[in-house]
C-alpha positions as a printed Julia matrix, in Angstrom:
303×3 Matrix{Float64}:
  -0.12   0.13   -0.16
   2.82   2.4     0.91
   4.65   1.62   -2.35
   1.29   2.38   -4.44
   0.72   5.45   -2.71
   4.32   6.8    -2.92
   4.34   5.91   -6.89
   0.89   7.81   -7.01
   2.5   10.84   -5.47
   5.67  11.0    -7.97
   3.15  10.38  -10.9
   1.34  13.33   -9.87
   4.29  15.44   -8.95
   5.68  14.9   -12.42
   2.46  15.63  -14.62
   1.8   18.57  -12.61
   3.86  21.29  -14.29
   2.86  19.92  -17.96
  -0.89  20.24  -16.54
  -0.32  24.04  -15.18
   1.47  25.02  -18.36
  -1.62  23.96  -20.55
   0.64  22.19  -22.93
  -0.94  19.72  -25.71
   1.37  16.86  -26.93
  -0.03  15.93  -30.45
   1.05  14.39  -33.89
   0.74  12.23  -37.02
   2.01   8.75  -37.94
   1.81   8.41  -41.87
   3.79   5.79  -43.65
   3.25   4.02  -46.94
   4.68   1.28  -49.08
   5.16   2.7   -52.43
   6.33   1.28  -55.89
   7.8    4.03  -58.21
   8.4    3.18  -61.81
  10.11   5.84  -64.47
  12.6    7.9   -66.09
  12.76  10.88  -63.77
  14.77  13.5   -64.27
  15.91  15.21  -61.09
  13.97  13.2   -58.84
  12.78  15.51  -56.1
  13.35  15.64  -52.14
  10.33  14.99  -49.72
   9.86  19.33  -50.31
   9.65  18.3   -54.21
  12.97  20.26  -54.72
  15.13  19.33  -57.49
  18.97  19.71  -57.14
  21.19  18.24  -60.17
  20.57  17.15  -63.53
  20.61  13.48  -63.63
  18.28  11.32  -64.95
  16.99   8.28  -62.7
  15.77   5.16  -64.03
  13.8    4.04  -61.0
  12.05   0.72  -60.34
  12.07   0.4   -56.95
   9.92  -0.54  -53.47
  10.54   1.84  -50.74
   8.98   2.53  -47.04
   8.33   6.23  -46.78
   7.31   7.97  -43.73
   4.96  10.96  -45.19
   4.94  14.52  -43.15
   4.92  12.51  -40.04
   5.27  14.65  -37.05
   5.16  15.6   -33.07
   4.4   18.74  -31.51
   4.01  20.69  -28.62
   1.57  23.94  -28.46
   0.18  26.04  -25.57
  -1.88  28.75  -24.63
  -2.08  30.64  -21.54
  -4.76  33.34  -20.85
  -3.84  36.71  -20.28
  -7.02  38.22  -19.37
  -9.33  40.8   -21.17
  -9.77  38.79  -24.37
  -6.04  38.41  -24.85
  -3.9   35.05  -24.82
  -0.16  34.37  -25.48
   0.33  31.32  -27.89
   2.76  29.1   -28.85
   3.8   26.03  -30.97
   6.94  23.98  -31.54
   6.63  20.98  -34.45
   9.0   19.12  -35.65
   9.54  16.07  -38.27
   9.33  12.54  -37.35
  10.51   9.65  -39.68
   8.89   6.48  -38.59
  10.38   4.43  -41.47
  14.03   4.94  -40.21
  13.29   5.93  -36.62
  14.9    9.14  -36.8
  13.68  11.83  -34.75
  13.97  15.83  -34.84
  14.35  15.76  -38.58
  13.3   19.0   -40.49
  11.76  21.63  -39.11
   8.07  22.56  -39.13
   6.17  25.58  -38.12
   7.58  26.94  -34.33
   6.19  30.43  -33.25
   4.97  32.42  -30.26
   2.55  34.9   -30.19
  -0.75  36.97  -29.18
  -4.02  36.4   -30.03
  -7.67  38.1   -29.2
 -10.75  39.18  -30.9
  -8.52  41.45  -33.39
  -6.83  38.48  -34.84
  -3.33  36.73  -34.05
   0.38  38.06  -34.36
   2.9   35.75  -34.12
   6.77  35.49  -35.01
   8.95  32.08  -35.71
   8.51  29.97  -38.24
   5.25  29.79  -40.05
   3.33  29.2   -43.17
   3.7   31.8   -45.79
   0.31  33.39  -46.59
   0.87  32.0   -50.24
   0.82  28.29  -48.56
  -2.12  29.19  -46.75
  -3.74  30.41  -49.65
  -3.08  27.48  -51.64
  -4.46  24.91  -48.87
  -7.56  27.31  -47.96
  -9.53  25.9   -51.32
  -9.27  22.51  -50.37
  -7.54  21.45  -53.89
  -5.08  19.28  -51.87
  -7.11  16.16  -51.32
  -5.45  13.09  -49.48
  -2.47  15.57  -49.11
   0.96  14.26  -48.46
   0.11  10.74  -49.99
   1.7    9.9   -53.32
  -1.3   11.75  -55.13
  -0.21  14.87  -53.4
   0.41  17.87  -56.36
   3.64  18.27  -55.23
   5.04  14.31  -54.97
   6.57  14.63  -58.3
   7.82  18.13  -58.25
   6.38  18.84  -61.91
   3.75  21.1   -61.63
   4.89  24.75  -60.23
   2.3   25.0   -57.43
   4.7   23.01  -55.38
   6.88  25.95  -55.07
   3.99  28.12  -53.13
   3.8   25.73  -50.21
   7.18  27.0   -48.05
   7.41  27.73  -44.46
   9.12  31.1   -44.02
  11.73  31.12  -41.1
  12.17  34.45  -38.97
   8.85  35.39  -39.98
   6.46  38.12  -38.53
   2.78  37.01  -39.3
  -0.66  38.59  -39.03
  -4.03  36.72  -39.5
  -7.35  38.31  -39.03
 -10.44  37.06  -37.6
 -13.07  34.98  -40.07
 -15.01  38.07  -41.17
 -17.99  36.12  -42.77
 -15.56  33.48  -44.44
 -13.06  36.01  -45.08
  -9.53  35.59  -43.25
  -6.47  37.84  -44.47
  -3.08  36.99  -43.96
   0.06  38.85  -44.27
   3.82  38.26  -43.25
   7.28  39.7   -43.87
  10.2   38.0   -43.39
  13.24  40.38  -42.52
  16.74  39.82  -44.3
  15.82  36.55  -45.63
  16.5   37.74  -49.34
  15.63  34.26  -51.49
  16.33  32.14  -48.41
  12.89  31.18  -47.46
  11.69  30.38  -51.15
  14.47  28.37  -51.47
  15.23  30.29  -54.77
  12.09  29.89  -56.43
  10.97  33.59  -56.84
   8.3   33.6   -54.59
   8.93  37.37  -54.33
   8.41  37.67  -58.55
   5.18  38.26  -59.78
   3.16  35.59  -58.78
  -0.56  35.16  -57.63
  -2.82  32.33  -57.53
  -6.83  31.73  -56.63
  -8.51  28.55  -55.71
 -12.21  27.69  -54.63
 -14.01  24.73  -53.23
 -17.63  23.47  -53.29
 -19.35  20.64  -51.89
 -22.63  19.3   -51.95
 -24.07  16.44  -50.28
 -21.1   14.15  -50.48
 -19.6   15.58  -53.57
 -16.36  18.26  -53.18
 -14.68  19.78  -56.44
 -11.73  22.32  -55.9
 -10.01  24.0   -58.44
  -6.38  26.11  -58.22
  -5.08  28.58  -60.61
  -1.46  29.9   -60.65
   0.67  32.33  -62.7
   4.49  33.05  -61.84
   5.85  35.69  -64.6
   9.43  35.83  -64.04
  11.94  37.62  -66.25
  12.13  35.34  -69.13
   9.12  33.3   -68.8
   5.51  32.99  -67.56
   4.3   29.86  -66.24
   0.55  28.88  -65.76
  -0.66  25.86  -63.14
  -4.2   24.52  -63.46
  -5.19  21.92  -60.45
  -8.47  20.03  -60.41
  -9.35  17.62  -57.72
 -12.83  16.33  -56.77
 -14.0   13.64  -53.9
 -17.09  11.49  -53.17
 -17.81  10.12  -49.41
 -19.74   7.04  -48.72
 -19.64   5.91  -45.06
 -16.25   5.16  -43.79
 -14.83   5.6   -47.53
 -13.58   8.6   -49.65
 -12.69   8.34  -53.42
 -10.57  11.0   -54.93
  -9.31  11.98  -58.59
  -7.08  14.99  -59.15
  -5.81  16.4   -62.37
  -2.99  19.02  -62.7
  -1.32  20.85  -65.81
   2.16  23.39  -66.07
   2.12  25.36  -69.12
   5.53  27.43  -69.5
   5.94  30.09  -72.3
   9.64  29.55  -72.25
   9.25  25.68  -73.28
   6.61  26.76  -75.33
   3.9   24.57  -74.38
   2.73  22.33  -71.62
   5.39  21.55  -69.53
   3.79  19.0   -67.08
   0.93  16.72  -66.66
  -0.24  14.49  -63.55
  -3.21  13.05  -62.96
  -4.02  10.5   -59.81
  -6.94   8.23  -58.46
  -7.09   7.32  -54.51
  -9.31   6.01  -51.81
  -9.31   6.31  -48.11
 -10.93   4.36  -45.49
 -11.38   5.41  -42.02
 -10.77   2.43  -39.4
 -11.93   5.31  -36.67
 -11.84   9.12  -36.13
  -8.07   9.03  -35.88
  -6.67   6.07  -37.94
  -7.28   5.6   -41.75
  -5.95   3.11  -44.42
  -5.3    4.6   -48.46
  -4.53   3.46  -51.61
  -3.4    5.74  -54.37
  -2.1    5.75  -57.91
  -0.5    8.72  -59.82
   1.05   9.23  -63.32
   2.73  12.32  -64.18
   4.86  13.26  -67.51
   6.86  16.44  -68.43
   7.59  17.0   -71.99
  10.62  19.28  -71.74
  12.89  16.35  -70.19
  10.39  13.57  -72.23
  10.21  11.73  -68.67
   7.42  10.23  -66.72
   6.75   8.29  -63.51
   3.97   5.94  -62.19
   3.43   5.4   -58.56
   1.42   3.0   -56.54
   1.26   3.58  -52.82
  -0.9    2.12  -49.64
  -0.27   3.9   -46.94
  -1.88   4.49  -43.09
  -2.28   7.03  -40.83
  -2.72   8.0   -37.22
  -3.48  11.14  -35.4
  -2.96  11.69  -31.99
């Protein structure tokens, strides 16, 4: 009996600081088994970026951790409708067991009826707008539009380090986000020219169990003009969701269609937090005359 009481007292003492600090631990485990087959020019990394001029003849199976993460966040009520907020989130690779990988969002800030002010590492307003319309269905899977790195929309989805950001409250469905990145130059956009003339519009519509979404992006650089169109649709039936996606990038510098991607996917919810899925994607790039077929089976658990 005494040992049980002592153990309970120790557990309570350890748990008390976390409870008082209002800290939430959360995360996602997302791992898939993929088959990749194709002649790929500059096979992209997990962020969709290509780093050399090599051509890879791929025909391989792989186990891949897809944006798996662990995070901590918290809030403190300062009174008068004002709260302090913070977040620290990082990648955890469940395929090879490596922890504390590439950085995700991490910031501290204040929030109230007037909106949210924060600084640290955060999604750019461009990235927030990209996802707002819901076009990236079954995101982070093999049918993610950024999977091949072919479509220029990939380069819209970046996080900015040393960012100072403001996000307005929801005003009848309208939310405004703005950010500055002092002293970063092209560092935060990985040299993609995010600060050049670039804009996108996105929209989604849901009717009963059917959802459609579309995105148009134009990027105007010094010597080329790039247009990207993305379309996605889903149909839900019980615990199952079926997804179809199509995207195309046209490049004036290369005089025509640069890349076309189409994908099919199906997801089954095992519970509110767990699901399994299957996906297939096909990508073709005319400029380098390379293509890729990808097949994937994955599991997701949110905690």
